[in-house]
Amino acid sequence: MQFMLLFSRQGKLRLQKWYVPLSDKEKKKITRELVQTVLARKPKMCSFLEWRDLKIVYKRYASLYFCCAIEDQDNELITLEIIHRYVELLDKYFGSVCELDIIFNFEKAYFILDEFLLGGEAQETSKKNVLKAIEQADLLQEVRHLIKITPN
Amino acid sequence: MPAVSKGDGMRGLAVFISDIRNCKSKEAEIKRINKELANIRSKFKGDKALDGYSKKKYVCKLLFIFLLGHDIDFGHMEAVNLLSSNKYTEKQIGYLFISVLVNSNSELIRLINNAIKNDLSSRNPTFMCLALHCIANVGSREMAEAFASEIPRILVAGDTMDSVKQSAALCLLRLYKTSPDLVLMGEWTSRVVHLLNDQHMGVVTAAISLITCLSQKNPDEFKTCVSLAVSRLSRIVSSASTDLQDYTYYFVPAPWLSCKLLRLLQCYPPPEDGAVKGRLVECLETILNKAQEPPKSKKVQHSNAKNAILFEAISLIIHYDSEPNLLVRACNQLGQFLQHRETNLRYLALESMCTLASSEFSHEAVKTHIETVINALKTERDVSVRQRAADLLYAMCDRSNAKQIVAEMLSYLETADYSIREEMVLKVAILAEKYAVDYSWYVDTILNLIRIAGDYVSEEVWYRVIQIVINRDDVQGYAAKTVFEALQAPACHENMVKVGGYILGEFGNLIAGDPRSSPLVQFNLLHSKFHLCSVPTRALLLSAYIKFINLFPETKATIQEVLRCDSQIRNSDVELQQRAVEYLKLSSIASTDVLATVLEEMPPFPERESSILAKLKKKKGPGAVSVTELEDSKREGGELNGGGDRGPDTSAMSASNAVSRHSVTSNLSYVFQSTPSPSADLLGIRSSAPAGTAPASAGNLLVDVFSEAGPAAPSAAVNDDGFLRFVCKNNGVLFENQLLQIGIKSEYRQNLGRMYLFYGNKTSVQFASFTTSVSCPGELQSHILSLNVQTKQVEPLVEGGAQIQQVLNIECLTDFSDAPLLNIKFRYGGALQNLTLKLPVTINKFFQPTEMSSHDFFQRWKQLSQPQQEAQKIFKANHSMDTEVLKAKLLGLGTALLDNVDPNPENYVCAGVIQTKGQQVGCLLRLEPNAQAQMYRLTLRCSKDSVSRRLCELLAEQF
């Protein structure tokens, strides 16, 4: 996998993970183009598309689009399930995840992704093992600040 | 905001994010961010030392701002400080910041590497994983230099925790991708391969990605992985859906690992060991069988995971291309998917069938689905699916169904999405040409193409129809009649006018007998389009008119009148004006005989590879185009060397030639378009001007007359005459004129080279201010410097009769196509001489010969089977086809010439590795001479596609 993007229906980027070295300028250009392309597609369309020399695999969950760019040799369907497994991990960790969880705890979303995928390849596909790693990390924390602010 | 924040909440951060979200405008957001940045800056600069928590919070805020798309130019040092914190979350945030905002400051890198080193040796698995994640996320060369030797040790050590092993494997993979030269597996190879046997499925899942990548690059060293992969796969495939516990995904056992195992096997040919192969075939059969079983769950995740494995298994079956039974089963399975209600499956089935169509075992089976595919082209709602359907139709096309497929594609074209029209046009044009039995069908098809999608018909397409019409007398009359009819349409595309003008200019006489298409009617029809056309088309039409004067003397007066009118003879466009003036003069002073000679029918074009094909290849990646081409080139190859079952008419059409696309177009356009001096080329000296010269300087009569009086401008055009002579040799005379001779001696070792240049003054007068400089043009100069050429300046005076020497040191950093340029300036008797030469530094100079057995050769040949890895040219012999001469040239190329490898003793095969600083590129070459036809077929397969292409270009000029 070359990169993964999470963005909202309004086109706001919520998470970006790049597994190939690119300049910030290129990253922004790619993001802009892809967000536009994917948002323009209608529901029920195929989840795969060719884009430049890459294959794009995307899926929408509620208000968020998960979008992966894979190479010619990579398997589209299994990538679709990579996305799903990541969603399951977020869901399990946050307890019925929503876009706001990812906005306010963006660093957690990155940490979970790193436990699951590394260098663009699946590192650990067992849900239990990934969550165990994250929970362990949470146990290591020093202070627990509970935030109590009403949702806006 | 969520009620619960897991882990460590950072209240300040949450408030800040809330604020940003509440901003009503972009300006408000920027204002808020600037305020925050100022605040953070002052905290970082403040006298009071920040505690870890605050530092973490501010670093995290900076990260958030950066991820919003704003630039962040500080905070790196604070993030680095966090790395050495012993509080996990502080360390974690530090690492995250470092991975996202990669910095190239060397002092920082040193500090980061130190922190990573500490964590790697901490024996705390959580810290080790964090450090490894950071290396994998950054993946820079500096990190590879620091850690590439350490990580394999961690990966295979007996006491490493599983989770650390997983991170280490993928970390190493990332480093290998960025700096393959620094990751040396060597002694670890076998232990890494044996990770496939690890008890922990997660370790196997991570390790296999690494092993696959390494196997692609070093198949021999890793080949023991094949049997291990087969047994692992077999265990998974035969396990019950609950055996693998948490590695079972929606009732599918270990789908990710299964896919990766099947993918790894695609790096190798079918296993030679019968037992292993039997076991693998069994696995593949089981996977195909499971596809027929009722689903264990209705969830889409279940079917996706199951089908992911199925598609990967089919890819492997196609890769082996040796089990007819499996291939046909695969095809039937895909056939079922073609009508599946899931769009994704239909898409993938169409895509996968494209590759099946190229296998001789399954081509016929694929063809049986033609109606379904045509239906998909018509009814699919998603353009990307329709595109796949069009690709598949193209791939399954052969003589038997060409007319049907072309007709369907044409009718689809009328409503096709704009994004894919050009490609569709090319495909239709290629199929029409390739499978034309009668050429009237071909002409009809192309004219239809222009009619339906004129804007998308590129020059290559209409040049090609003209070439074919000119070369085949049996279709000329029909073509003239058809274009004449097509031009009757009130609005016809400019491309139609071009084709019409050219064809009527050549063959209008063939239909002039019919009073409805008498010469004057033809002329008036053409001229009625004239004013709506662009300049190049008008220029073409003017040439058609002068041809008319020759074909039909009765039109002379009318045409002369047209030429004489102010809008022509005083046209503000120089090209048009010149044509009008010259044609008018030519028609009035030349006798009929001279006219007939000058304006004779165009001679047949030499047969050549379809330029359209080249264009399509360039435009599209592998998937869509290659399949039939590959298959076809196989067949054509057979034909070139004797066998072949094609009718003579098609072989004449598609027999490829060495002339490249560029010269195809320039050749044609030369006569009708860009020629500054039409009379010159009509007199038949067009071949004397080099193709592609800028019109302004290429023998423009008027300009030449005037420029003669001016001072002799020092020529700075690049001279590359000598260049190609040095592809297969290292020493000799590169350049010589009356003043100067330049000799070359060069030697190469690995990726380094040294070139001695000898400048000889042939006159008796001193050369003054003698300076030379070497520059690297184009891609060589771009941010990746491919070639590093160093030289010392020479003495500025060269005495009459003397020779001076200069040494160039050359380092090849990565593969390249352009050659460095040598510029020489000196004064000879007061006149400044300026000369630019292409230095004969070509990629093949860095070859290391590789000896290998026939078996190894063909195995590697097969591994390099991706269409873009291959470059092929068929061309006429330009030099002697003598065996010894050929052998000497091939040895001079730098590769090893392998005996007893090719079953046909007439053929030559060579192998070598190109050494660049960054990587090694393996290259295989096959040269098949056909003495009878005085032709060669040259095929190159290299692990890097750009190298295949470049070598093919270079070598095609050598034989």
JSON list of C-alpha atoms in Angstrom, two decimals, chain B residues 761-888:
[
{"chain": "B", "resi": 761, "resn": "ASN", "atom": "CA", "xyz": [44.59, 20.15, -33.44]},
{"chain": "B", "resi": 762, "resn": "LYS", "atom": "CA", "xyz": [44.76, 19.22, -37.11]},
{"chain": "B", "resi": 763, "resn": "THR", "atom": "CA", "xyz": [45.82, 22.66, -38.27]},
{"chain": "B", "resi": 764, "resn": "SER", "atom": "CA", "xyz": [49.16, 24.35, -38.00]},
{"chain": "B", "resi": 765, "resn": "VAL", "atom": "CA", "xyz": [47.64, 27.25, -36.11]},
{"chain": "B", "resi": 766, "resn": "GLN", "atom": "CA", "xyz": [47.19, 27.52, -32.36]},
{"chain": "B", "resi": 767, "resn": "PHE", "atom": "CA", "xyz": [43.70, 27.10, -30.84]},
{"chain": "B", "resi": 768, "resn": "ALA", "atom": "CA", "xyz": [43.17, 29.77, -28.21]},
{"chain": "B", "resi": 769, "resn": "SER", "atom": "CA", "xyz": [40.78, 29.91, -25.27]},
{"chain": "B", "resi": 770, "resn": "PHE", "atom": "CA", "xyz": [40.22, 26.19, -25.59]},
{"chain": "B", "resi": 771, "resn": "THR", "atom": "CA", "xyz": [37.62, 25.22, -23.01]},
{"chain": "B", "resi": 772, "resn": "THR", "atom": "CA", "xyz": [35.50, 22.17, -22.58]},
{"chain": "B", "resi": 773, "resn": "SER", "atom": "CA", "xyz": [32.59, 21.51, -20.31]},
{"chain": "B", "resi": 774, "resn": "VAL", "atom": "CA", "xyz": [30.43, 18.51, -19.64]},
{"chain": "B", "resi": 775, "resn": "SER", "atom": "CA", "xyz": [26.78, 18.96, -18.84]},
{"chain": "B", "resi": 776, "resn": "CYS", "atom": "CA", "xyz": [24.04, 16.54, -18.08]},
{"chain": "B", "resi": 777, "resn": "PRO", "atom": "CA", "xyz": [20.79, 17.44, -19.82]},
{"chain": "B", "resi": 778, "resn": "GLY", "atom": "CA", "xyz": [17.19, 16.66, -19.01]},
{"chain": "B", "resi": 779, "resn": "GLU", "atom": "CA", "xyz": [16.58, 13.85, -16.60]},
{"chain": "B", "resi": 780, "resn": "LEU", "atom": "CA", "xyz": [20.26, 13.57, -15.83]},
{"chain": "B", "resi": 781, "resn": "GLN", "atom": "CA", "xyz": [20.13, 16.96, -14.31]},
{"chain": "B", "resi": 782, "resn": "SER", "atom": "CA", "xyz": [16.91, 16.57, -12.40]},
{"chain": "B", "resi": 783, "resn": "HIS", "atom": "CA", "xyz": [16.85, 16.04, -8.69]},
{"chain": "B", "resi": 784, "resn": "ILE", "atom": "CA", "xyz": [18.02, 12.50, -9.05]},
{"chain": "B", "resi": 785, "resn": "LEU", "atom": "CA", "xyz": [21.39, 12.90, -10.63]},
{"chain": "B", "resi": 786, "resn": "SER", "atom": "CA", "xyz": [21.78, 9.74, -12.65]},
{"chain": "B", "resi": 787, "resn": "LEU", "atom": "CA", "xyz": [25.29, 10.24, -13.74]},
{"chain": "B", "resi": 788, "resn": "ASN", "atom": "CA", "xyz": [28.02, 11.97, -11.91]},
{"chain": "B", "resi": 789, "resn": "VAL", "atom": "CA", "xyz": [30.66, 13.22, -14.31]},
{"chain": "B", "resi": 790, "resn": "GLN", "atom": "CA", "xyz": [33.74, 14.91, -12.97]},
{"chain": "B", "resi": 791, "resn": "THR", "atom": "CA", "xyz": [36.47, 16.45, -14.97]},
{"chain": "B", "resi": 792, "resn": "LYS", "atom": "CA", "xyz": [39.38, 18.83, -14.72]},
{"chain": "B", "resi": 793, "resn": "GLN", "atom": "CA", "xyz": [39.69, 21.76, -17.05]},
{"chain": "B", "resi": 794, "resn": "VAL", "atom": "CA", "xyz": [42.21, 21.50, -19.88]},
{"chain": "B", "resi": 795, "resn": "GLU", "atom": "CA", "xyz": [44.94, 23.93, -20.86]},
{"chain": "B", "resi": 796, "resn": "PRO", "atom": "CA", "xyz": [43.49, 26.89, -22.77]},
{"chain": "B", "resi": 797, "resn": "LEU", "atom": "CA", "xyz": [46.07, 26.72, -25.61]},
{"chain": "B", "resi": 798, "resn": "VAL", "atom": "CA", "xyz": [46.40, 23.90, -28.10]},
{"chain": "B", "resi": 799, "resn": "GLU", "atom": "CA", "xyz": [49.35, 24.31, -30.43]},
{"chain": "B", "resi": 800, "resn": "GLY", "atom": "CA", "xyz": [49.05, 23.49, -34.11]},
{"chain": "B", "resi": 801, "resn": "GLY", "atom": "CA", "xyz": [49.48, 19.75, -34.63]},
{"chain": "B", "resi": 802, "resn": "ALA", "atom": "CA", "xyz": [49.40, 19.06, -30.89]},
{"chain": "B", "resi": 803, "resn": "GLN", "atom": "CA", "xyz": [47.13, 16.80, -28.93]},
{"chain": "B", "resi": 804, "resn": "ILE", "atom": "CA", "xyz": [45.89, 17.33, -25.41]},
{"chain": "B", "resi": 805, "resn": "GLN", "atom": "CA", "xyz": [44.25, 14.90, -23.10]},
{"chain": "B", "resi": 806, "resn": "GLN", "atom": "CA", "xyz": [41.43, 15.17, -20.63]},
{"chain": "B", "resi": 807, "resn": "VAL", "atom": "CA", "xyz": [40.11, 12.64, -18.15]},
{"chain": "B", "resi": 808, "resn": "LEU", "atom": "CA", "xyz": [36.48, 12.28, -17.12]},
{"chain": "B", "resi": 809, "resn": "ASN", "atom": "CA", "xyz": [35.51, 10.29, -14.09]},
{"chain": "B", "resi": 810, "resn": "ILE", "atom": "CA", "xyz": [32.03, 8.91, -14.33]},
{"chain": "B", "resi": 811, "resn": "GLU", "atom": "CA", "xyz": [29.83, 7.44, -11.70]},
{"chain": "B", "resi": 812, "resn": "CYS", "atom": "CA", "xyz": [26.50, 5.89, -12.52]},
{"chain": "B", "resi": 813, "resn": "LEU", "atom": "CA", "xyz": [24.09, 6.62, -9.70]},
{"chain": "B", "resi": 814, "resn": "THR", "atom": "CA", "xyz": [20.94, 5.27, -11.22]},
{"chain": "B", "resi": 815, "resn": "ASP", "atom": "CA", "xyz": [19.82, 4.22, -14.67]},
{"chain": "B", "resi": 816, "resn": "PHE", "atom": "CA", "xyz": [19.53, 6.93, -17.29]},
{"chain": "B", "resi": 817, "resn": "SER", "atom": "CA", "xyz": [18.63, 7.53, -20.92]},
{"chain": "B", "resi": 818, "resn": "ASP", "atom": "CA", "xyz": [20.07, 10.86, -21.90]},
{"chain": "B", "resi": 819, "resn": "ALA", "atom": "CA", "xyz": [23.73, 11.17, -22.64]},
{"chain": "B", "resi": 820, "resn": "PRO", "atom": "CA", "xyz": [25.95, 13.86, -21.13]},
{"chain": "B", "resi": 821, "resn": "LEU", "atom": "CA", "xyz": [26.94, 16.61, -23.50]},
{"chain": "B", "resi": 822, "resn": "LEU", "atom": "CA", "xyz": [30.47, 17.75, -24.14]},
{"chain": "B", "resi": 823, "resn": "ASN", "atom": "CA", "xyz": [30.76, 21.36, -25.18]},
{"chain": "B", "resi": 824, "resn": "ILE", "atom": "CA", "xyz": [33.98, 22.58, -26.75]},
{"chain": "B", "resi": 825, "resn": "LYS", "atom": "CA", "xyz": [34.76, 26.20, -27.44]},
{"chain": "B", "resi": 826, "resn": "PHE", "atom": "CA", "xyz": [37.92, 27.64, -28.92]},
{"chain": "B", "resi": 827, "resn": "ARG", "atom": "CA", "xyz": [39.21, 30.39, -31.15]},
{"chain": "B", "resi": 828, "resn": "TYR", "atom": "CA", "xyz": [40.68, 29.47, -34.46]},
{"chain": "B", "resi": 829, "resn": "GLY", "atom": "CA", "xyz": [42.10, 32.44, -36.36]},
{"chain": "B", "resi": 830, "resn": "GLY", "atom": "CA", "xyz": [39.81, 34.83, -34.55]},
{"chain": "B", "resi": 831, "resn": "ALA", "atom": "CA", "xyz": [36.60, 32.90, -35.19]},
{"chain": "B", "resi": 832, "resn": "LEU", "atom": "CA", "xyz": [34.89, 31.36, -32.22]},
{"chain": "B", "resi": 833, "resn": "GLN", "atom": "CA", "xyz": [34.23, 27.67, -32.71]},
{"chain": "B", "resi": 834, "resn": "ASN", "atom": "CA", "xyz": [31.50, 26.11, -30.69]},
{"chain": "B", "resi": 835, "resn": "LEU", "atom": "CA", "xyz": [30.80, 22.43, -30.76]},
{"chain": "B", "resi": 836, "resn": "THR", "atom": "CA", "xyz": [28.54, 20.20, -28.71]},
{"chain": "B", "resi": 837, "resn": "LEU", "atom": "CA", "xyz": [28.85, 16.44, -28.83]},
{"chain": "B", "resi": 838, "resn": "LYS", "atom": "CA", "xyz": [26.91, 13.70, -27.19]},
{"chain": "B", "resi": 839, "resn": "LEU", "atom": "CA", "xyz": [29.35, 11.75, -25.06]},
{"chain": "B", "resi": 840, "resn": "PRO", "atom": "CA", "xyz": [29.00, 8.05, -25.66]},
{"chain": "B", "resi": 841, "resn": "VAL", "atom": "CA", "xyz": [28.21, 7.15, -22.08]},
{"chain": "B", "resi": 842, "resn": "THR", "atom": "CA", "xyz": [25.36, 4.71, -22.33]},
{"chain": "B", "resi": 843, "resn": "ILE", "atom": "CA", "xyz": [23.71, 2.61, -19.71]},
{"chain": "B", "resi": 844, "resn": "ASN", "atom": "CA", "xyz": [25.15, -0.62, -21.12]},
{"chain": "B", "resi": 845, "resn": "LYS", "atom": "CA", "xyz": [28.68, 0.54, -20.21]},
{"chain": "B", "resi": 846, "resn": "PHE", "atom": "CA", "xyz": [27.91, -0.47, -16.65]},
{"chain": "B", "resi": 847, "resn": "PHE", "atom": "CA", "xyz": [27.12, -4.05, -17.53]},
{"chain": "B", "resi": 848, "resn": "GLN", "atom": "CA", "xyz": [28.66, -6.93, -15.65]},
{"chain": "B", "resi": 849, "resn": "PRO", "atom": "CA", "xyz": [28.40, -10.08, -17.73]},
{"chain": "B", "resi": 850, "resn": "THR", "atom": "CA", "xyz": [26.48, -12.95, -16.12]},
{"chain": "B", "resi": 851, "resn": "GLU", "atom": "CA", "xyz": [27.01, -16.53, -17.20]},
{"chain": "B", "resi": 852, "resn": "MET", "atom": "CA", "xyz": [24.04, -18.80, -16.69]},
{"chain": "B", "resi": 853, "resn": "SER", "atom": "CA", "xyz": [22.63, -22.10, -17.82]},
{"chain": "B", "resi": 854, "resn": "SER", "atom": "CA", "xyz": [19.81, -22.47, -20.27]},
{"chain": "B", "resi": 855, "resn": "HIS", "atom": "CA", "xyz": [17.48, -23.45, -17.48]},
{"chain": "B", "resi": 856, "resn": "ASP", "atom": "CA", "xyz": [18.35, -20.44, -15.36]},
{"chain": "B", "resi": 857, "resn": "PHE", "atom": "CA", "xyz": [18.07, -18.15, -18.31]},
{"chain": "B", "resi": 858, "resn": "PHE", "atom": "CA", "xyz": [14.56, -19.16, -19.21]},
{"chain": "B", "resi": 859, "resn": "GLN", "atom": "CA", "xyz": [13.48, -19.20, -15.61]},
{"chain": "B", "resi": 860, "resn": "ARG", "atom": "CA", "xyz": [14.58, -15.62, -15.20]},
{"chain": "B", "resi": 861, "resn": "TRP", "atom": "CA", "xyz": [13.15, -14.77, -18.55]},
{"chain": "B", "resi": 862, "resn": "LYS", "atom": "CA", "xyz": [9.81, -15.95, -17.32]},
{"chain": "B", "resi": 863, "resn": "GLN", "atom": "CA", "xyz": [10.12, -14.05, -14.07]},
{"chain": "B", "resi": 864, "resn": "LEU", "atom": "CA", "xyz": [10.57, -10.85, -15.99]},
{"chain": "B", "resi": 865, "resn": "SER", "atom": "CA", "xyz": [7.27, -11.36, -17.68]},
{"chain": "B", "resi": 866, "resn": "GLN", "atom": "CA", "xyz": [5.50, -8.16, -16.81]},
{"chain": "B", "resi": 867, "resn": "PRO", "atom": "CA", "xyz": [4.69, -6.42, -20.06]},
{"chain": "B", "resi": 868, "resn": "GLN", "atom": "CA", "xyz": [6.48, -3.24, -19.16]},
{"chain": "B", "resi": 869, "resn": "GLN", "atom": "CA", "xyz": [9.64, -5.11, -18.32]},
{"chain": "B", "resi": 870, "resn": "GLU", "atom": "CA", "xyz": [9.94, -6.17, -21.90]},
{"chain": "B", "resi": 871, "resn": "ALA", "atom": "CA", "xyz": [10.97, -4.05, -24.82]},
{"chain": "B", "resi": 872, "resn": "GLN", "atom": "CA", "xyz": [10.98, -5.39, -28.31]},
{"chain": "B", "resi": 873, "resn": "LYS", "atom": "CA", "xyz": [11.85, -4.16, -31.76]},
{"chain": "B", "resi": 874, "resn": "ILE", "atom": "CA", "xyz": [11.76, -5.74, -35.14]},
{"chain": "B", "resi": 875, "resn": "PHE", "atom": "CA", "xyz": [13.97, -4.04, -37.64]},
{"chain": "B", "resi": 876, "resn": "LYS", "atom": "CA", "xyz": [15.81, -4.36, -40.90]},
{"chain": "B", "resi": 877, "resn": "ALA", "atom": "CA", "xyz": [19.49, -5.20, -40.86]},
{"chain": "B", "resi": 878, "resn": "ASN", "atom": "CA", "xyz": [21.62, -2.14, -41.50]},
{"chain": "B", "resi": 879, "resn": "HIS", "atom": "CA", "xyz": [24.94, -3.92, -41.35]},
{"chain": "B", "resi": 880, "resn": "SER", "atom": "CA", "xyz": [26.40, -7.28, -42.18]},
{"chain": "B", "resi": 881, "resn": "MET", "atom": "CA", "xyz": [24.58, -10.21, -40.60]},
{"chain": "B", "resi": 882, "resn": "ASP", "atom": "CA", "xyz": [27.81, -12.14, -40.28]},
{"chain": "B", "resi": 883, "resn": "THR", "atom": "CA", "xyz": [27.95, -14.30, -37.15]},
{"chain": "B", "resi": 884, "resn": "GLU", "atom": "CA", "xyz": [31.39, -13.17, -36.02]},
{"chain": "B", "resi": 885, "resn": "VAL", "atom": "CA", "xyz": [30.54, -9.51, -36.45]},
{"chain": "B", "resi": 886, "resn": "LEU", "atom": "CA", "xyz": [27.36, -9.96, -34.45]},
{"chain": "B", "resi": 887, "resn": "LYS", "atom": "CA", "xyz": [29.14, -11.83, -31.70]},
{"chain": "B", "resi": 888, "resn": "ALA", "atom": "CA", "xyz": [31.80, -9.14, -31.44]}
]
